[in-house]
Amino acid sequence: MSLMDTAAAQRQALPRRPVGDYYATPTRCTEALLAADPPPWGDVWEPACGDGAIAKVLKAAGGYVPVATDLHDRGYGTKHVDFLEERRLWAPSIVTNPPFNLADEFALHALGLGAGYVALFQRLSWLEGAKRHARLWSKHPPSRVWVFSSRQTLWRGDDPDPKGTGGAIAFAWFVWRHGWAGGTQLGWLQTPDPRAVAAGLM
Ligand SMILES: C[S@@+](CC[C@H](N)C(=O)[O-])C[C@H]1O[C@@H](n2cnc3c(N)ncnc32)[C@H](O)[C@@H]1O
């Protein structure tokens, strides 16, 4: 069996979605957030850190001390910390890409803990939904929604030979700043199109 066959077989054996909804955030997405709408300098909690895809960018930026935790052991940060069970704010700011199926709970919990700045990376379609509107958006409108103009490619964190999601989903950063009274503002983030980068066009 060739190496390619082995990788394809391993991929077929993976569950339909990775455990903990583990998809890694591309570096450029976090860099774009830090350029456009950064958290205050200092400690920043990444409470679903995965392998540190976001935390490592925070650290590299200088001025931030990432405090990284995750429910699962991904080889980075403090493992076996269920964010939704935490009663203590580990840092005044929270930046993460939470599991899609728990995104509402992550947002409500982060805001309930009293974080001064919360930034969540999610599908743009997270804005939709009547129940979600009643529970989240109507009570806690974000200060900014930052839409990526180019589609972003996310990789399954558990794939031994990652192929990416193919950029079929629109993503955005959703930011809350404590005390913000300016209504929700919409902004756009320009990142190089990953396909253009791969093709040497950018
Ligand atoms: C979409 S991945 C994102 C990983 C990382 N934040 C990144 O941006 O690359 C979601 C992560 O949330 C973690 N997770 C799932 N449920 C959790 C919970 N209740 N508390 C903390 N982490 C959780 C998973 O283990 C996974 O690493």
Coordinates of N, CA and C and ligand atoms in Angstrom, one line a residue:
M1 N 0.9 -1.2 0.0 CA 0.0 0.0 0.0 C 0.9 1.3 0.0
S2 N 0.6 2.2 -0.9 CA 1.4 3.4 -1.0 C 1.1 4.3 0.2
L3 N 2.0 5.3 0.4 CA 1.8 6.3 1.5 C 0.4 7.0 1.3
M4 N 0.1 7.3 0.0 CA -1.1 8.1 -0.2 C -2.3 7.2 0.1
D5 N -2.2 5.9 -0.2 CA -3.3 5.0 0.1 C -3.5 4.9 1.6
T6 N -2.4 4.8 2.3 CA -2.5 4.7 3.8 C -3.2 6.0 4.4
A7 N -2.8 7.1 3.9 CA -3.4 8.4 4.4 C -4.9 8.4 4.1
A8 N -5.2 8.0 2.9 CA -6.7 8.0 2.5 C -7.4 7.0 3.4
A9 N -6.8 5.8 3.7 CA -7.5 4.8 4.5 C -7.7 5.4 5.9
Q10 N -6.6 6.1 6.4 CA -6.7 6.7 7.8 C -7.8 7.7 7.8
R11 N -7.9 8.5 6.7 CA -8.9 9.6 6.7 C -10.3 9.0 6.7
Q12 N -10.5 7.9 6.0 CA -11.8 7.3 5.9 C -12.2 6.7 7.3
A13 N -11.2 6.3 8.1 CA -11.5 5.7 9.4 C -11.9 6.8 10.4
L14 N -11.7 8.1 10.1 CA -12.0 9.1 11.0 C -13.5 9.3 11.2
P15 N -14.0 9.7 12.4 CA -15.4 10.0 12.6 C -15.8 11.1 11.7
R16 N -17.2 11.2 11.5 CA -17.7 12.2 10.5 C -17.2 13.6 10.9
R17 N -17.2 13.9 12.2 CA -16.7 15.2 12.7 C -15.6 14.8 13.8
P18 N -14.5 15.6 13.9 CA -13.5 15.3 14.9 C -14.0 15.4 16.3
V19 N -13.5 14.7 17.3 CA -13.8 14.8 18.7 C -13.6 16.2 19.1
G20 N -14.6 16.7 19.8 CA -14.5 18.1 20.3 C -14.6 19.1 19.2
D21 N -15.0 18.7 18.0 CA -15.1 19.6 16.8 C -13.8 20.3 16.6
Y22 N -12.8 19.5 16.5 CA -11.4 20.0 16.5 C -11.0 20.4 15.1
Y23 N -11.1 21.7 14.8 CA -10.6 22.3 13.5 C -9.7 23.4 13.9
A24 N -8.5 23.5 13.3 CA -7.5 24.5 13.7 C -7.7 25.8 13.0
T25 N -7.5 26.9 13.7 CA -7.7 28.3 13.1 C -6.5 28.7 12.3
P26 N -6.6 29.1 11.1 CA -5.4 29.5 10.3 C -4.7 30.7 11.0
T27 N -3.4 30.7 11.0 CA -2.6 31.8 11.6 C -3.1 33.2 11.1
R28 N -3.3 33.3 9.8 CA -3.6 34.6 9.2 C -4.9 35.1 9.8
C29 N -5.8 34.2 10.2 CA -7.1 34.7 10.8 C -6.9 35.4 12.1
T30 N -6.0 34.9 12.9 CA -5.8 35.5 14.2 C -5.0 36.8 14.0
E31 N -4.0 36.7 13.1 CA -3.2 37.9 12.8 C -4.1 39.1 12.3
A32 N -5.2 38.7 11.6 CA -6.1 39.8 11.0 C -6.9 40.4 12.2
L33 N -7.3 39.5 13.2 CA -8.0 40.1 14.3 C -7.1 41.0 15.1
L34 N -5.9 40.6 15.4 CA -5.0 41.4 16.2 C -4.7 42.7 15.5
A35 N -4.7 42.8 14.2 CA -4.4 44.0 13.4 C -5.7 44.9 13.5
A36 N -6.9 44.3 13.5 CA -8.1 45.1 13.3 C -8.7 45.5 14.7
D37 N -8.7 44.6 15.6 CA -9.6 44.8 16.8 C -8.9 44.0 18.0
P38 N -7.7 44.4 18.4 CA -7.0 43.6 19.3 C -7.5 43.6 20.7
P39 N -7.3 42.6 21.5 CA -7.5 42.6 22.9 C -6.5 43.5 23.6
P40 N -6.8 44.0 24.8 CA -5.8 44.8 25.5 C -4.6 44.0 25.8
W41 N -3.4 44.6 25.9 CA -2.2 43.9 26.2 C -2.4 43.1 27.5
G42 N -1.6 42.0 27.7 CA -1.7 41.3 28.9 C -2.1 39.9 28.8
D43 N -2.7 39.3 29.8 CA -3.1 37.9 29.8 C -4.4 37.7 28.9
V44 N -4.4 36.7 28.1 CA -5.5 36.4 27.2 C -5.8 34.9 27.4
W45 N -7.0 34.5 27.7 CA -7.4 33.1 27.9 C -7.8 32.5 26.5
E46 N -7.2 31.4 26.1 CA -7.6 30.7 25.0 C -8.2 29.4 25.6
P47 N -9.5 29.3 25.8 CA -10.1 28.2 26.6 C -10.4 26.9 25.9
A48 N -10.2 26.9 24.6 CA -10.4 25.7 23.7 C -9.2 25.7 22.8
C49 N -8.0 25.6 23.3 CA -6.8 26.0 22.6 C -6.3 25.0 21.5
G50 N -6.8 23.7 21.5 CA -6.4 22.8 20.5 C -4.8 22.6 20.6
D51 N -4.2 22.7 19.5 CA -2.7 22.6 19.5 C -2.0 23.9 19.6
G52 N -2.8 25.0 20.0 CA -2.3 26.3 20.2 C -2.3 27.2 19.0
A53 N -3.1 26.9 18.0 CA -3.1 27.7 16.8 C -3.3 29.2 17.0
I54 N -4.2 29.5 17.9 CA -4.4 30.9 18.2 C -3.4 31.4 19.3
A55 N -3.2 30.6 20.3 CA -2.3 31.0 21.4 C -0.9 31.3 20.9
K56 N -0.5 30.6 19.9 CA 0.9 30.8 19.4 C 1.0 32.1 18.7
V57 N -0.1 32.5 18.0 CA 0.0 33.8 17.3 C -0.1 34.9 18.3
L58 N -0.8 34.8 19.4 CA -0.9 35.8 20.5 C 0.5 36.0 21.0
K59 N 1.2 34.8 21.3 CA 2.5 34.9 21.9 C 3.5 35.6 21.0
A60 N 3.4 35.2 19.7 CA 4.4 35.7 18.8 C 4.2 37.2 18.6
A61 N 3.0 37.7 18.8 CA 2.7 39.2 18.6 C 3.4 40.0 19.7
G62 N 3.8 39.4 20.8 CA 4.4 40.2 21.9 C 3.4 41.0 22.6
G63 N 3.5 41.2 23.9 CA 2.6 42.0 24.6 C 1.4 41.2 25.2
Y64 N 1.3 39.9 24.7 CA 0.2 39.0 25.2 C 0.8 37.8 25.9
V65 N 0.2 37.4 27.0 CA 0.5 36.2 27.7 C -0.6 35.2 27.5
P66 N -0.6 34.3 26.6 CA -1.7 33.4 26.4 C -1.8 32.4 27.6
V67 N -3.0 32.2 28.0 CA -3.3 31.3 29.1 C -4.2 30.2 28.4
A68 N -3.6 29.1 28.0 CA -4.2 28.1 27.1 C -4.7 26.9 27.9
T69 N -6.0 26.6 27.7 CA -6.6 25.4 28.3 C -7.5 24.7 27.2
D70 N -7.8 23.4 27.4 CA -8.7 22.7 26.5 C -9.2 21.5 27.3
L71 N -10.4 21.1 26.9 CA -11.0 19.9 27.5 C -10.2 18.6 27.2
H72 N -9.7 18.6 26.0 CA -8.9 17.4 25.5 C -7.4 17.7 25.6
D73 N -6.7 16.6 25.5 CA -5.2 16.7 25.5 C -4.8 16.8 24.0
R74 N -4.4 18.0 23.6 CA -3.9 18.2 22.2 C -2.4 18.5 22.2
G75 N -1.8 18.3 23.4 CA -0.3 18.5 23.5 C 0.0 19.9 23.7
Y76 N -0.9 20.8 24.1 CA -0.6 22.2 24.3 C -1.5 22.7 25.4
G77 N -0.9 23.6 26.3 CA -1.7 24.2 27.3 C -2.1 23.2 28.4
T78 N -3.1 23.7 29.3 CA -3.5 22.8 30.4 C -4.7 22.0 29.9
K79 N -4.6 20.7 30.0 CA -5.7 19.8 29.4 C -6.7 19.5 30.5
H80 N -7.8 18.9 30.1 CA -9.0 18.5 30.9 C -9.6 19.7 31.7
V81 N -9.6 20.8 31.0 CA -10.4 22.0 31.6 C -11.6 22.2 30.8
D82 N -12.8 21.9 31.4 CA -14.0 22.2 30.6 C -14.4 23.6 30.9
F83 N -14.3 24.4 29.8 CA -14.5 25.8 29.9 C -15.9 26.1 30.5
L84 N -16.9 25.3 30.1 CA -18.2 25.6 30.5 C -18.5 25.3 32.0
E85 N -17.5 24.6 32.6 CA -17.7 24.3 34.0 C -16.8 25.3 34.9
E86 N -16.0 26.1 34.2 CA -15.1 27.0 35.0 C -15.9 28.1 35.6
R87 N -15.6 28.4 36.8 CA -16.3 29.5 37.5 C -15.4 30.7 37.7
R88 N -14.1 30.5 37.3 CA -13.1 31.6 37.5 C -12.6 32.1 36.1
L89 N -12.5 33.4 36.0 CA -12.0 34.0 34.8 C -10.4 33.9 34.9
W90 N -9.9 33.1 34.0 CA -8.4 32.8 34.0 C -7.6 34.0 33.5
A91 N -8.3 34.9 32.7 CA -7.6 36.1 32.2 C -8.7 37.1 31.8
P92 N -8.4 38.4 31.8 CA -9.5 39.4 31.5 C -10.0 39.3 30.1
S93 N -9.2 38.8 29.2 CA -9.7 38.7 27.8 C -9.8 37.3 27.3
I94 N -10.7 37.0 26.5 CA -10.9 35.6 25.9 C -10.9 35.7 24.4
V95 N -10.0 34.8 23.8 CA -10.0 34.7 22.4 C -10.0 33.2 22.0
T96 N -11.0 32.8 21.3 CA -11.0 31.3 20.9 C -11.8 31.1 19.7
N97 N -11.6 29.9 19.2 CA -12.5 29.3 18.1 C -13.2 28.1 18.8
P98 N -14.4 28.3 19.4 CA -15.0 27.2 20.1 C -15.6 26.2 19.2
P99 N -15.9 25.0 19.8 CA -16.6 24.0 18.9 C -17.9 24.6 18.4
F100 N -18.2 24.3 17.2 CA -19.4 24.9 16.5 C -20.7 24.6 17.3
N101 N -20.8 23.3 17.8 CA -22.0 23.0 18.4 C -22.2 23.5 19.8
L102 N -21.1 24.2 20.3 CA -21.2 24.8 21.7 C -20.9 26.3 21.6
A103 N -20.9 26.9 20.5 CA -20.5 28.3 20.3 C -21.4 29.2 21.2
D104 N -22.7 28.9 21.2 CA -23.6 29.8 22.0 C -23.3 29.7 23.4
E105 N -23.0 28.5 23.9 CA -22.7 28.3 25.3 C -21.4 29.0 25.7
F106 N -20.4 28.9 24.8 CA -19.1 29.5 25.0 C -19.3 31.0 25.1
A107 N -20.1 31.6 24.2 CA -20.2 33.1 24.2 C -20.9 33.5 25.5
L108 N -22.0 32.8 25.8 CA -22.8 33.2 27.1 C -21.9 33.0 28.3
H109 N -21.1 31.9 28.3 CA -20.3 31.6 29.5 C -19.2 32.7 29.6
A110 N -18.5 33.0 28.5 CA -17.4 34.0 28.5 C -17.9 35.3 29.0
L111 N -19.1 35.7 28.5 CA -19.7 37.0 28.9 C -20.1 37.0 30.4
G112 N -20.7 35.8 30.8 CA -21.2 35.6 32.1 C -20.0 35.7 33.2
L113 N -18.9 35.2 32.7 CA -17.7 35.3 33.6 C -17.2 36.7 33.8
G114 N -17.6 37.6 33.0 CA -17.2 39.0 33.1 C -16.0 39.4 32.3
A115 N -15.7 38.6 31.3 CA -14.5 39.0 30.5 C -14.7 40.4 29.9
G116 N -13.6 41.2 29.9 CA -13.7 42.6 29.4 C -13.7 42.6 27.8
Y117 N -13.1 41.5 27.2 CA -13.0 41.4 25.8 C -13.2 40.0 25.4
V118 N -14.0 39.7 24.5 CA -14.3 38.3 24.0 C -14.2 38.4 22.5
A119 N -13.4 37.5 21.9 CA -13.4 37.3 20.4 C -13.6 35.9 20.1
L120 N -14.6 35.5 19.4 CA -14.9 34.2 19.0 C -14.9 34.1 17.4
F121 N -14.1 33.1 17.0 CA -14.1 32.8 15.5 C -15.1 31.8 15.2
Q122 N -16.0 32.1 14.3 CA -17.2 31.2 14.0 C -17.6 31.4 12.6
R123 N -18.5 30.5 12.1 CA -19.1 30.7 10.8 C -19.9 32.0 10.8
L124 N -19.9 32.7 9.7 CA -20.7 33.9 9.6 C -22.2 33.6 9.8
S125 N -22.6 32.4 9.5 CA -24.0 32.0 9.6 C -24.4 31.9 11.1
W126 N -23.5 32.0 12.0 CA -23.8 32.0 13.4 C -24.7 33.1 13.8
L127 N -24.8 34.1 12.9 CA -25.7 35.3 13.2 C -27.1 34.9 13.0
E128 N -27.4 33.7 12.3 CA -28.8 33.4 12.0 C -29.4 32.6 13.2
G129 N -30.7 32.4 13.1 CA -31.4 31.6 14.0 C -32.3 32.3 15.0
A130 N -33.6 32.0 15.1 CA -34.5 32.8 15.9 C -34.2 32.5 17.4
K131 N -33.9 31.2 17.7 CA -33.7 30.8 19.1 C -32.4 31.5 19.6
R132 N -31.4 31.5 18.7 CA -30.1 32.1 19.1 C -30.2 33.6 19.2
H133 N -31.1 34.2 18.4 CA -31.3 35.6 18.5 C -31.9 36.0 19.9
A134 N -32.9 35.2 20.3 CA -33.5 35.4 21.5 C -32.6 35.3 22.7
R135 N -31.7 34.2 22.6 CA -30.9 33.9 23.7 C -29.6 34.7 23.8
L136 N -29.0 35.0 22.6 CA -27.7 35.6 22.6 C -27.7 37.0 22.0
W137 N -28.0 37.1 20.7 CA -27.8 38.4 20.0 C -28.6 39.5 20.6
S138 N -29.9 39.2 20.9 CA -30.7 40.3 21.4 C -30.3 40.8 22.8
K139 N -29.7 39.9 23.6 CA -29.3 40.2 24.9 C -27.9 40.7 25.0
H140 N -27.0 40.2 24.1 CA -25.6 40.5 24.1 C -25.1 40.8 22.7
P141 N -25.5 41.9 22.1 CA -25.0 42.3 20.8 C -23.5 42.5 20.8
P142 N -22.8 41.9 19.9 CA -21.3 42.2 19.9 C -21.0 43.6 19.5
S143 N -19.8 44.0 19.8 CA -19.4 45.4 19.4 C -19.0 45.4 17.9
R144 N -18.4 44.3 17.5 CA -18.0 44.2 16.1 C -18.2 42.8 15.5
V145 N -18.5 42.7 14.3 CA -18.5 41.4 13.5 C -17.5 41.7 12.4
W146 N -16.5 40.9 12.3 CA -15.4 41.0 11.3 C -15.5 39.9 10.3
V147 N -16.0 40.2 9.1 CA -16.2 39.2 8.0 C -14.9 39.0 7.2
F148 N -14.5 37.8 7.0 CA -13.4 37.6 6.1 C -13.9 37.7 4.6
S149 N -13.2 38.6 3.9 CA -13.6 38.8 2.5 C -13.3 37.5 1.7
S150 N -12.2 36.8 2.0 CA -11.8 35.6 1.3 C -12.3 34.4 2.2
R151 N -12.7 33.4 1.5 CA -13.0 32.1 2.2 C -11.7 31.6 2.9
Q152 N -11.9 31.1 4.1 CA -10.7 30.5 4.8 C -10.8 29.0 4.8
T153 N -9.6 28.4 4.8 CA -9.6 26.9 4.8 C -9.1 26.4 6.2
L154 N -10.0 25.6 6.8 CA -9.7 25.1 8.2 C -9.3 23.6 8.0
W155 N -8.4 23.1 8.8 CA -8.0 21.7 8.8 C -8.5 21.0 10.0
R156 N -9.0 19.7 9.8 CA -9.3 18.8 10.9 C -8.0 18.6 11.7
G157 N -8.1 18.9 13.0 CA -6.9 18.7 13.8 C -6.5 17.2 14.0
D158 N -7.5 16.3 13.7 CA -7.2 14.9 14.0 C -6.8 14.1 12.7
D159 N -6.7 14.9 11.6 CA -6.4 14.2 10.3 C -4.9 14.1 10.1
P160 N -4.4 12.8 9.9 CA -3.0 12.6 9.8 C -2.4 13.2 8.5
D161 N -3.3 13.5 7.5 CA -2.8 14.1 6.3 C -3.9 15.1 5.8
P162 N -3.9 16.3 6.5 CA -5.0 17.2 6.4 C -5.2 17.8 5.0
K163 N -6.4 17.8 4.6 CA -6.7 18.4 3.2 C -7.5 19.7 3.3
G164 N -8.0 20.0 4.5 CA -8.7 21.3 4.6 C -10.2 21.2 4.2
T165 N -10.9 22.2 4.5 CA -12.4 22.2 4.3 C -12.7 22.7 2.9
G166 N -11.7 23.2 2.2 CA -11.9 23.6 0.8 C -12.5 25.0 0.7
G167 N -12.6 25.7 1.8 CA -13.0 27.1 1.8 C -14.4 27.3 1.4
A168 N -15.3 26.3 1.8 CA -16.7 26.4 1.4 C -17.6 27.3 2.4
I169 N -17.0 27.6 3.5 CA -17.7 28.2 4.6 C -17.2 29.6 4.8
A170 N -18.1 30.6 5.0 CA -17.7 31.9 5.4 C -17.5 32.1 6.9
F171 N -16.4 32.6 7.3 CA -16.1 32.8 8.7 C -16.0 34.3 9.1
A172 N -16.0 34.5 10.4 CA -16.0 35.9 10.9 C -15.5 35.8 12.4
W173 N -14.9 36.9 12.8 CA -14.6 37.1 14.2 C -15.8 37.9 14.8
F174 N -16.3 37.5 16.0 CA -17.3 38.2 16.7 C -16.7 38.7 18.0
V175 N -16.7 40.0 18.2 CA -16.0 40.6 19.3 C -17.0 41.4 20.2
W176 N -16.8 41.1 21.5 CA -17.6 41.9 22.5 C -16.6 42.6 23.4
R177 N -16.9 43.9 23.6 CA -16.1 44.7 24.5 C -17.0 45.2 25.7
H178 N -16.6 44.9 26.9 CA -17.4 45.2 28.0 C -17.7 46.7 28.0
G179 N -19.0 47.1 28.2 CA -19.3 48.5 28.3 C -19.5 49.2 27.0
W180 N -19.4 48.4 25.9 CA -19.6 49.0 24.6 C -21.0 49.5 24.4
A181 N -21.2 50.7 23.9 CA -22.6 51.2 23.8 C -22.8 51.7 22.4
G182 N -22.0 51.3 21.5 CA -22.0 51.9 20.1 C -22.8 51.1 19.1
G183 N -23.5 50.0 19.6 CA -24.2 49.2 18.6 C -23.2 48.2 17.9
T184 N -23.8 47.3 17.2 CA -22.9 46.3 16.5 C -22.4 46.9 15.2
Q185 N -21.1 47.0 15.0 CA -20.5 47.5 13.8 C -19.9 46.3 13.0
L186 N -20.0 46.5 11.7 CA -19.6 45.5 10.7 C -18.3 45.9 10.1
G187 N -17.3 45.0 10.0 CA -16.1 45.3 9.3 C -15.7 44.2 8.5
W188 N -14.8 44.4 7.6 CA -14.3 43.3 6.7 C -12.8 43.2 6.9
L189 N -12.3 41.9 6.9 CA -10.9 41.6 7.0 C -10.4 41.1 5.7
Q190 N -9.3 41.7 5.3 CA -8.7 41.2 4.0 C -7.5 40.3 4.3
T191 N -7.6 39.1 3.9 CA -6.5 38.2 4.0 C -6.2 37.6 2.6
P192 N -5.0 37.3 2.4 CA -4.8 36.7 1.1 C -5.6 35.4 0.9
D193 N -6.2 35.2 -0.3 CA -6.9 34.0 -0.6 C -5.9 32.9 -0.6
P194 N -6.2 31.8 0.3 CA -5.2 30.7 0.4 C -4.9 30.0 -0.9
R195 N -5.9 30.0 -1.9 CA -5.7 29.3 -3.2 C -4.7 30.2 -4.0
A196 N -4.9 31.5 -3.8 CA -3.9 32.4 -4.6 C -2.5 32.3 -4.0
V197 N -2.4 32.1 -2.7 CA -1.1 32.0 -2.1 C -0.5 30.7 -2.6
A198 N -1.3 29.6 -2.6 CA -0.8 28.3 -3.1 C -0.3 28.3 -4.5
A199 N -1.0 29.1 -5.3 CA -0.7 29.2 -6.7 C 0.4 30.2 -7.0
G200 N 0.9 30.8 -5.9 CA 2.0 31.8 -6.1 C 1.5 33.1 -6.6
L201 N 0.2 33.4 -6.5 CA -0.3 34.7 -7.1 C -0.2 35.8 -6.1
M202 N 0.0 35.6 -4.8 CA 0.0 36.7 -3.8 C 1.3 36.5 -2.9
Ligands
LIG1 C1 -12.7 24.3 16.6 S1 -11.5 23.6 17.7 C2 -10.4 25.0 17.9 C3 -9.1 24.7 18.5 C4 -8.3 26.0 18.6 N1 -9.0 27.0 19.4 C5 -7.9 26.6 17.3 O1 -8.4 27.7 17.1 O2 -7.2 26.1 16.5 C6 -12.4 23.4 19.2 C7 -11.6 23.0 20.4 O3 -12.5 23.1 21.5 C8 -12.1 22.0 22.5 N2 -13.3 21.8 23.3 C9 -14.5 21.2 23.0 N3 -15.3 21.3 24.1 C10 -14.7 22.0 25.1 C11 -15.0 22.4 26.4 N4 -16.2 22.2 26.9 N5 -14.1 23.1 27.1 C12 -12.9 23.4 26.6 N6 -12.5 23.0 25.3 C13 -13.4 22.3 24.6 C14 -11.8 20.9 21.5 O4 -11.0 19.9 22.2 C15 -11.0 21.6 20.4 O5 -9.7 21.6 20.6

